[in-house]
Every structure is written in structure tokens, then in C-alpha cells.
Amino acid sequence: MGERLAAALPANAWNWIAVWRRNHLAWKKVAFASMLGTLADPMIYLFGLGTGLGLLVGRIEGASYIAFLAAGMVATSAMTASTFETIYAVFGRMRDQGTWEAILHTQLTLGDIVLGELTWAATKAFLAGTTIAIVAAALGYAAWTSVLYVLPVIALTGFAFASLAMLVIALAPSYHYFIFYQTLVITPMLFLSGAVFPVGQLPGVFQQIAAFSPLANSIDLIRPVMLGRLGDNVGLHIGALCMFAVLPFFLSAGLFHRRLMR
């Protein structure tokens, strides 16, 4: 039992860096195309809804609609970048490409691999979210100083959604099952978590559901800072994101051990 637990957890605090570096070297060859694809959706939402629908909506919570939307898109871009990196790229390396199998023949444990993959997905989320925040600041929808304050939240958001997606791929038999996660979890979360419109406009039951969403907790940390306000329940939101980052990590590591180490 002890050996099984040790194999499912990181061996030390630095082995994961080798996995992260391997992914980074591979990504550098297609970095431009990868970033372009990752940023397309949040940019379309930002400028399509922000400039079009914004003319009809007017101001929300004392800010222009596009400024309100920009903060939501920062968190959303981190969510989508880490999620899609995990459910497609990581799943491919785990099941089809034999990358994980090759790494397991080294001194790295399965836990090292999972942690390295999570950190790499969080890195891509950090790049995507930071880019959206910089665009928003450059266009005057947020203060430049706010970008610095939201950087840790972007990284934590990426890690939380990568950890949740890692749990999904630990259970999914094939790529075909990811459509259920996208349509039944990720897309509803986008519209129920305050990214596009205030959560307060939702019926009471949906407001309660949104309170447990990692995206809502991320937005509640990012939006007040980008709009120059003080946030509420900051510690609670950070704690919720940490829970979404840590608990699925340990669950997925155990599930991967059962799936791969038979």
C-alpha cells in the first residue's frame, strides 16, 4: 500500500520541472499558432460582445460593459487554456503518444508527471490570461497596476481548472467523452459565473450554484481589482480555488495509478 501511494505522489519538490521543460520545448515550435488559437475565443467575446452588446447594455456596476466583460474574459481565458491543454494535449501524451510510459522508465514517479503536466497547463493559462489583461489595460479598460495584482489569481485559476480536467481525463476512456465536460460543465460555467453578465441577475438557485464555481471565485477576485475596487471575501475565494487545485490533483493521481500501473 505504501509503495502504491509513493508511486502516485511526487517523489520530491523538483522532479516535475523535467516534465514542464519537456512540454515547453515541444510547445516552442508551435507557440504562435497555439497562443493564437487559445486567445481567439476570449478576444471574440471581448470585442464582439463588448463593443456590440455594450452599446445596448450601457454601464454595469458603475463600469462600461466592455470593462466589466474584460475582467470576466481574463478568468475565462485562463479556464479554457488550461482545460483544453489538459483534456487534449495531456490526454494524448498519456494514452496515444506513449510519453508518460517513457517518462515512467526514468526516476520520475507518476505523481511527478501529473504535477508537471498541471504546472505546464497552468503556465499556458497564465500566458493567456495575462495577455487578455494586458490588452484590456492597453485599451483603457483596466489600470496597468491592476494587471500585476491579478497575475497570481490567473495562475491559481489555471492550476485549478487543469486539476479538474486532469480528473476528467483520468476517468475518460477516449476523446469522445470530453464533449460532455465541455458542454455540460465548462460552457454553463461561463454563463453562470458572472463572466458575461452579473450573477445577481440570475434566479436565486443559480446564484447558489454559481457560488461553488471555480470560475465565479476567480472572477470575484479579478474583477474588483481591474475595476479599481475592493473585493469581498478575498480569503474565501482564494481558499476555494486552492481546494479546486489540490483535491482533484490527489484524486487524479490515484486514478491514474489504478489506470496505468496495473
GROMACS .gro file of C-alpha atoms in nm, residues 1-259:
model
  259
    1MET     CA    1   0.000   0.000   0.000
    2GLY     CA    2   0.282   0.239   0.089
    3GLU     CA    3   0.463   0.172  -0.238
    4ARG     CA    4   0.145   0.236  -0.436
    5LEU     CA    5   0.091   0.565  -0.257
    6ALA     CA    6   0.450   0.672  -0.313
    7ALA     CA    7   0.425   0.595  -0.685
    8ALA     CA    8   0.112   0.808  -0.719
    9LEU     CA    9   0.265   1.113  -0.547
   10PRO     CA   10   0.557   1.339  -0.645
   11ALA     CA   11   0.893   1.198  -0.533
   12ASN     CA   12   1.024   1.541  -0.435
   13ALA     CA   13   0.968   1.912  -0.490
   14TRP     CA   14   1.158   1.949  -0.818
   15ASN     CA   15   1.119   1.639  -1.039
   16TRP     CA   16   0.811   1.791  -1.207
   17ILE     CA   17   1.034   2.056  -1.367
   18ALA     CA   18   1.167   1.797  -1.613
   19VAL     CA   19   0.812   1.730  -1.737
   20TRP     CA   20   0.737   2.103  -1.757
   21ARG     CA   21   1.059   2.166  -1.952
   22ARG     CA   22   0.985   1.882  -2.194
   23ASN     CA   23   0.643   2.029  -2.271
   24HIS     CA   24   0.785   2.378  -2.304
   25LEU     CA   25   1.048   2.269  -2.557
   26ALA     CA   26   0.783   2.094  -2.765
   27TRP     CA   27   0.544   2.391  -2.742
   28LYS     CA   28   0.806   2.644  -2.855
   29LYS     CA   29   0.790   2.501  -3.207
   30VAL     CA   30   0.421   2.591  -3.241
   31ALA     CA   31   0.397   2.871  -2.984
   32PHE     CA   32   0.246   3.134  -3.216
   33ALA     CA   33  -0.029   2.910  -3.352
   34SER     CA   34  -0.100   2.773  -3.005
   35MET     CA   35  -0.141   3.118  -2.848
   36LEU     CA   36  -0.348   3.244  -3.142
   37GLY     CA   37  -0.592   2.957  -3.104
   38THR     CA   38  -0.609   2.997  -2.728
   39LEU     CA   39  -0.681   3.371  -2.742
   40ALA     CA   40  -0.934   3.362  -3.027
   41ASP     CA   41  -1.245   3.285  -2.821
   42PRO     CA   42  -1.194   3.536  -2.536
   43MET     CA   43  -1.095   3.807  -2.785
   44ILE     CA   44  -1.410   3.744  -2.991
   45TYR     CA   45  -1.622   3.764  -2.676
   46LEU     CA   46  -1.442   4.077  -2.560
   47PHE     CA   47  -1.471   4.279  -2.879
   48GLY     CA   48  -1.782   4.117  -3.026
   49LEU     CA   49  -2.000   4.134  -2.717
   50GLY     CA   50  -1.816   4.424  -2.557
   51THR     CA   51  -1.846   4.669  -2.844
   52GLY     CA   52  -2.169   4.536  -2.994
   53LEU     CA   53  -2.384   4.441  -2.697
   54GLY     CA   54  -2.216   4.709  -2.490
   55LEU     CA   55  -2.394   4.980  -2.690
   56LEU     CA   56  -2.729   4.835  -2.583
   57VAL     CA   57  -2.641   4.743  -2.225
   58GLY     CA   58  -2.471   5.062  -2.117
   59ARG     CA   59  -2.300   5.057  -1.778
   60ILE     CA   60  -2.295   4.764  -1.535
   61GLU     CA   61  -2.199   4.801  -1.170
   62GLY     CA   62  -2.071   5.152  -1.243
   63ALA     CA   63  -1.839   5.049  -1.528
   64SER     CA   64  -1.874   5.022  -1.903
   65TYR     CA   65  -1.991   4.683  -2.021
   66ILE     CA   66  -1.668   4.613  -2.207
   67ALA     CA   67  -1.465   4.687  -1.893
   68PHE     CA   68  -1.697   4.458  -1.696
   69LEU     CA   69  -1.659   4.190  -1.963
   70ALA     CA   70  -1.280   4.226  -1.988
   71ALA     CA   71  -1.232   4.110  -1.628
   72GLY     CA   72  -1.452   3.808  -1.694
   73MET     CA   73  -1.257   3.721  -2.007
   74VAL     CA   74  -0.926   3.723  -1.817
   75ALA     CA   75  -1.055   3.444  -1.594
   76THR     CA   76  -1.231   3.269  -1.883
   77SER     CA   77  -0.915   3.261  -2.097
   78ALA     CA   78  -0.725   3.100  -1.809
   79MET     CA   79  -1.004   2.844  -1.772
   80THR     CA   80  -1.017   2.750  -2.139
   81ALA     CA   81  -0.640   2.745  -2.191
   82SER     CA   82  -0.571   2.508  -1.902
   83THR     CA   83  -0.878   2.293  -1.970
   84PHE     CA   84  -0.809   2.231  -2.338
   85GLU     CA   85  -0.437   2.178  -2.283
   86THR     CA   86  -0.523   1.908  -2.032
   87ILE     CA   87  -0.812   1.726  -2.196
   88TYR     CA   88  -0.649   1.707  -2.537
   89ALA     CA   89  -0.270   1.752  -2.522
   90VAL     CA   90  -0.214   1.581  -2.187
   91PHE     CA   91  -0.457   1.302  -2.269
   92GLY     CA   92  -0.270   1.241  -2.595
   93ARG     CA   93   0.065   1.223  -2.418
   94MET     CA   94  -0.082   0.988  -2.160
   95ARG     CA   95  -0.274   0.748  -2.385
   96ASP     CA   96  -0.166   0.771  -2.751
   97GLN     CA   97   0.188   0.907  -2.773
   98GLY     CA   98   0.348   0.693  -2.504
   99THR     CA   99   0.514   0.996  -2.345
  100TRP     CA  100   0.408   0.909  -1.993
  101GLU     CA  101   0.514   0.549  -2.036
  102ALA     CA  102   0.861   0.659  -2.147
  103ILE     CA  103   0.895   0.900  -1.854
  104LEU     CA  104   0.793   0.630  -1.608
  105HIS     CA  105   1.106   0.436  -1.711
  106THR     CA  106   1.312   0.715  -1.552
  107GLN     CA  107   1.340   0.804  -1.184
  108LEU     CA  108   1.022   1.016  -1.204
  109THR     CA  109   0.703   0.891  -1.042
  110LEU     CA  110   0.351   0.916  -1.174
  111GLY     CA  111   0.292   1.199  -0.928
  112ASP     CA  112   0.587   1.391  -1.076
  113ILE     CA  113   0.432   1.358  -1.422
  114VAL     CA  114   0.087   1.471  -1.310
  115LEU     CA  115   0.229   1.770  -1.122
  116GLY     CA  116   0.449   1.866  -1.418
  117GLU     CA  117   0.154   1.846  -1.657
  118LEU     CA  118  -0.063   2.053  -1.424
  119THR     CA  119   0.204   2.317  -1.390
  120TRP     CA  120   0.252   2.334  -1.766
  121ALA     CA  121  -0.124   2.374  -1.824
  122ALA     CA  122  -0.131   2.646  -1.558
  123THR     CA  123   0.159   2.816  -1.735
  124LYS     CA  124  -0.037   2.830  -2.061
  125ALA     CA  125  -0.337   2.962  -1.870
  126PHE     CA  126  -0.115   3.228  -1.713
  127LEU     CA  127   0.009   3.340  -2.056
  128ALA     CA  128  -0.343   3.353  -2.197
  129GLY     CA  129  -0.499   3.536  -1.903
  130THR     CA  130  -0.212   3.782  -1.875
  131THR     CA  131  -0.236   3.865  -2.247
  132ILE     CA  132  -0.607   3.946  -2.215
  133ALA     CA  133  -0.536   4.160  -1.908
  134ILE     CA  134  -0.263   4.350  -2.093
  135VAL     CA  135  -0.495   4.411  -2.389
  136ALA     CA  136  -0.763   4.540  -2.152
  137ALA     CA  137  -0.515   4.772  -1.981
  138ALA     CA  138  -0.374   4.896  -2.314
  139LEU     CA  139  -0.726   4.987  -2.431
  140GLY     CA  140  -0.803   5.169  -2.106
  141TYR     CA  141  -1.047   4.915  -1.961
  142ALA     CA  142  -0.826   4.850  -1.657
  143ALA     CA  143  -0.538   5.016  -1.478
  144TRP     CA  144  -0.190   4.887  -1.555
  145THR     CA  145  -0.121   4.833  -1.186
  146SER     CA  146  -0.422   4.600  -1.164
  147VAL     CA  147  -0.253   4.361  -1.407
  148LEU     CA  148   0.022   4.295  -1.154
  149TYR     CA  149  -0.227   4.220  -0.878
  150VAL     CA  150  -0.428   3.968  -1.081
  151LEU     CA  151  -0.128   3.765  -1.203
  152PRO     CA  152  -0.127   3.524  -0.902
  153VAL     CA  153  -0.504   3.474  -0.939
  154ILE     CA  154  -0.465   3.391  -1.308
  155ALA     CA  155  -0.202   3.130  -1.227
  156LEU     CA  156  -0.414   2.979  -0.948
  157THR     CA  157  -0.718   2.972  -1.178
  158GLY     CA  158  -0.519   2.787  -1.441
  159PHE     CA  159  -0.396   2.532  -1.189
  160ALA     CA  160  -0.749   2.478  -1.052
  161PHE     CA  161  -0.903   2.410  -1.393
  162ALA     CA  162  -0.610   2.196  -1.504
  163SER     CA  163  -0.651   1.989  -1.189
  164LEU     CA  164  -1.023   1.943  -1.254
  165ALA     CA  165  -0.958   1.849  -1.617
  166MET     CA  166  -0.691   1.603  -1.505
  167LEU     CA  167  -0.958   1.427  -1.304
  168VAL     CA  168  -1.172   1.408  -1.619
  169ILE     CA  169  -0.901   1.253  -1.835
  170ALA     CA  170  -0.816   1.004  -1.561
  171LEU     CA  171  -1.169   0.870  -1.598
  172ALA     CA  172  -1.238   0.918  -1.971
  173PRO     CA  173  -1.180   0.614  -2.197
  174SER     CA  174  -1.143   0.826  -2.514
  175TYR     CA  175  -1.155   1.177  -2.661
  176HIS     CA  176  -1.525   1.139  -2.739
  177TYR     CA  177  -1.617   1.180  -2.374
  178PHE     CA  178  -1.465   1.528  -2.344
  179ILE     CA  179  -1.757   1.685  -2.528
  180PHE     CA  180  -1.973   1.610  -2.223
  181TYR     CA  181  -1.734   1.800  -1.997
  182GLN     CA  182  -1.721   2.093  -2.238
  183THR     CA  183  -2.096   2.125  -2.298
  184LEU     CA  184  -2.227   2.024  -1.955
  185VAL     CA  185  -1.964   2.186  -1.731
  186ILE     CA  186  -1.739   2.442  -1.900
  187THR     CA  187  -1.997   2.622  -2.119
  188PRO     CA  188  -2.266   2.654  -1.848
  189MET     CA  189  -1.998   2.773  -1.607
  190LEU     CA  190  -1.908   3.053  -1.848
  191PHE     CA  191  -2.263   3.190  -1.841
  192LEU     CA  192  -2.346   3.119  -1.477
  193SER     CA  193  -2.033   3.257  -1.312
  194GLY     CA  194  -2.060   3.628  -1.390
  195ALA     CA  195  -1.820   3.638  -1.683
  196VAL     CA  196  -2.072   3.783  -1.930
  197PHE     CA  197  -2.336   3.935  -1.702
  198PRO     CA  198  -2.374   3.986  -1.325
  199VAL     CA  199  -2.457   3.679  -1.120
  200GLY     CA  200  -2.714   3.890  -0.934
  201GLN     CA  201  -2.939   3.882  -1.239
  202LEU     CA  202  -2.975   3.505  -1.219
  203PRO     CA  203  -3.253   3.325  -1.028
  204GLY     CA  204  -3.165   3.250  -0.668
  205VAL     CA  205  -3.094   2.880  -0.720
  206PHE     CA  206  -2.847   2.956  -0.998
  207GLN     CA  207  -2.676   3.216  -0.782
  208GLN     CA  208  -2.620   2.950  -0.518
  209ILE     CA  209  -2.480   2.710  -0.778
  210ALA     CA  210  -2.250   2.982  -0.914
  211ALA     CA  211  -2.108   3.042  -0.567
  212PHE     CA  212  -1.945   2.696  -0.583
  213SER     CA  213  -1.798   2.754  -0.929
  214PRO     CA  214  -1.419   2.796  -0.954
  215LEU     CA  215  -1.470   3.045  -1.236
  216ALA     CA  216  -1.700   3.260  -1.022
  217ASN     CA  217  -1.444   3.263  -0.741
  218SER     CA  218  -1.174   3.364  -0.988
  219ILE     CA  219  -1.386   3.644  -1.137
  220ASP     CA  220  -1.477   3.773  -0.792
  221LEU     CA  221  -1.105   3.814  -0.725
  222ILE     CA  222  -1.008   3.961  -1.063
  223ARG     CA  223  -1.297   4.196  -1.148
  224PRO     CA  224  -1.286   4.425  -0.842
  225VAL     CA  225  -0.912   4.480  -0.889
  226MET     CA  226  -0.942   4.554  -1.261
  227LEU     CA  227  -1.230   4.795  -1.194
  228GLY     CA  228  -1.038   4.969  -0.915
  229ARG     CA  229  -1.248   4.846  -0.626
  230LEU     CA  230  -1.204   4.647  -0.309
  231GLY     CA  231  -1.314   4.285  -0.330
  232ASP     CA  232  -1.524   4.097  -0.078
  233ASN     CA  233  -1.439   3.763   0.085
  234VAL     CA  234  -1.095   3.752  -0.075
  235GLY     CA  235  -0.967   3.479   0.157
  236LEU     CA  236  -1.275   3.265   0.092
  237HIS     CA  237  -1.231   3.289  -0.287
  238ILE     CA  238  -0.860   3.208  -0.266
  239GLY     CA  239  -0.932   2.912  -0.041
  240ALA     CA  240  -1.196   2.781  -0.282
  241LEU     CA  241  -0.955   2.798  -0.576
  242CYS     CA  242  -0.686   2.624  -0.372
  243MET     CA  243  -0.932   2.348  -0.288
  244PHE     CA  244  -1.017   2.303  -0.658
  245ALA     CA  245  -0.646   2.289  -0.736
  246VAL     CA  246  -0.532   2.047  -0.465
  247LEU     CA  247  -0.810   1.792  -0.411
  248PRO     CA  248  -0.855   1.688  -0.778
  249PHE     CA  249  -0.477   1.659  -0.808
  250PHE     CA  250  -0.460   1.387  -0.543
  251LEU     CA  251  -0.774   1.215  -0.673
  252SER     CA  252  -0.646   1.212  -1.031
  253ALA     CA  253  -0.304   1.083  -0.923
  254GLY     CA  254  -0.472   0.788  -0.753
  255LEU     CA  255  -0.695   0.723  -1.054
  256PHE     CA  256  -0.402   0.737  -1.292
  257HIS     CA  257  -0.215   0.488  -1.077
  258ARG     CA  258  -0.506   0.248  -1.097
  259ARG     CA  259  -0.535   0.303  -1.472
   0.00000   0.00000   0.00000
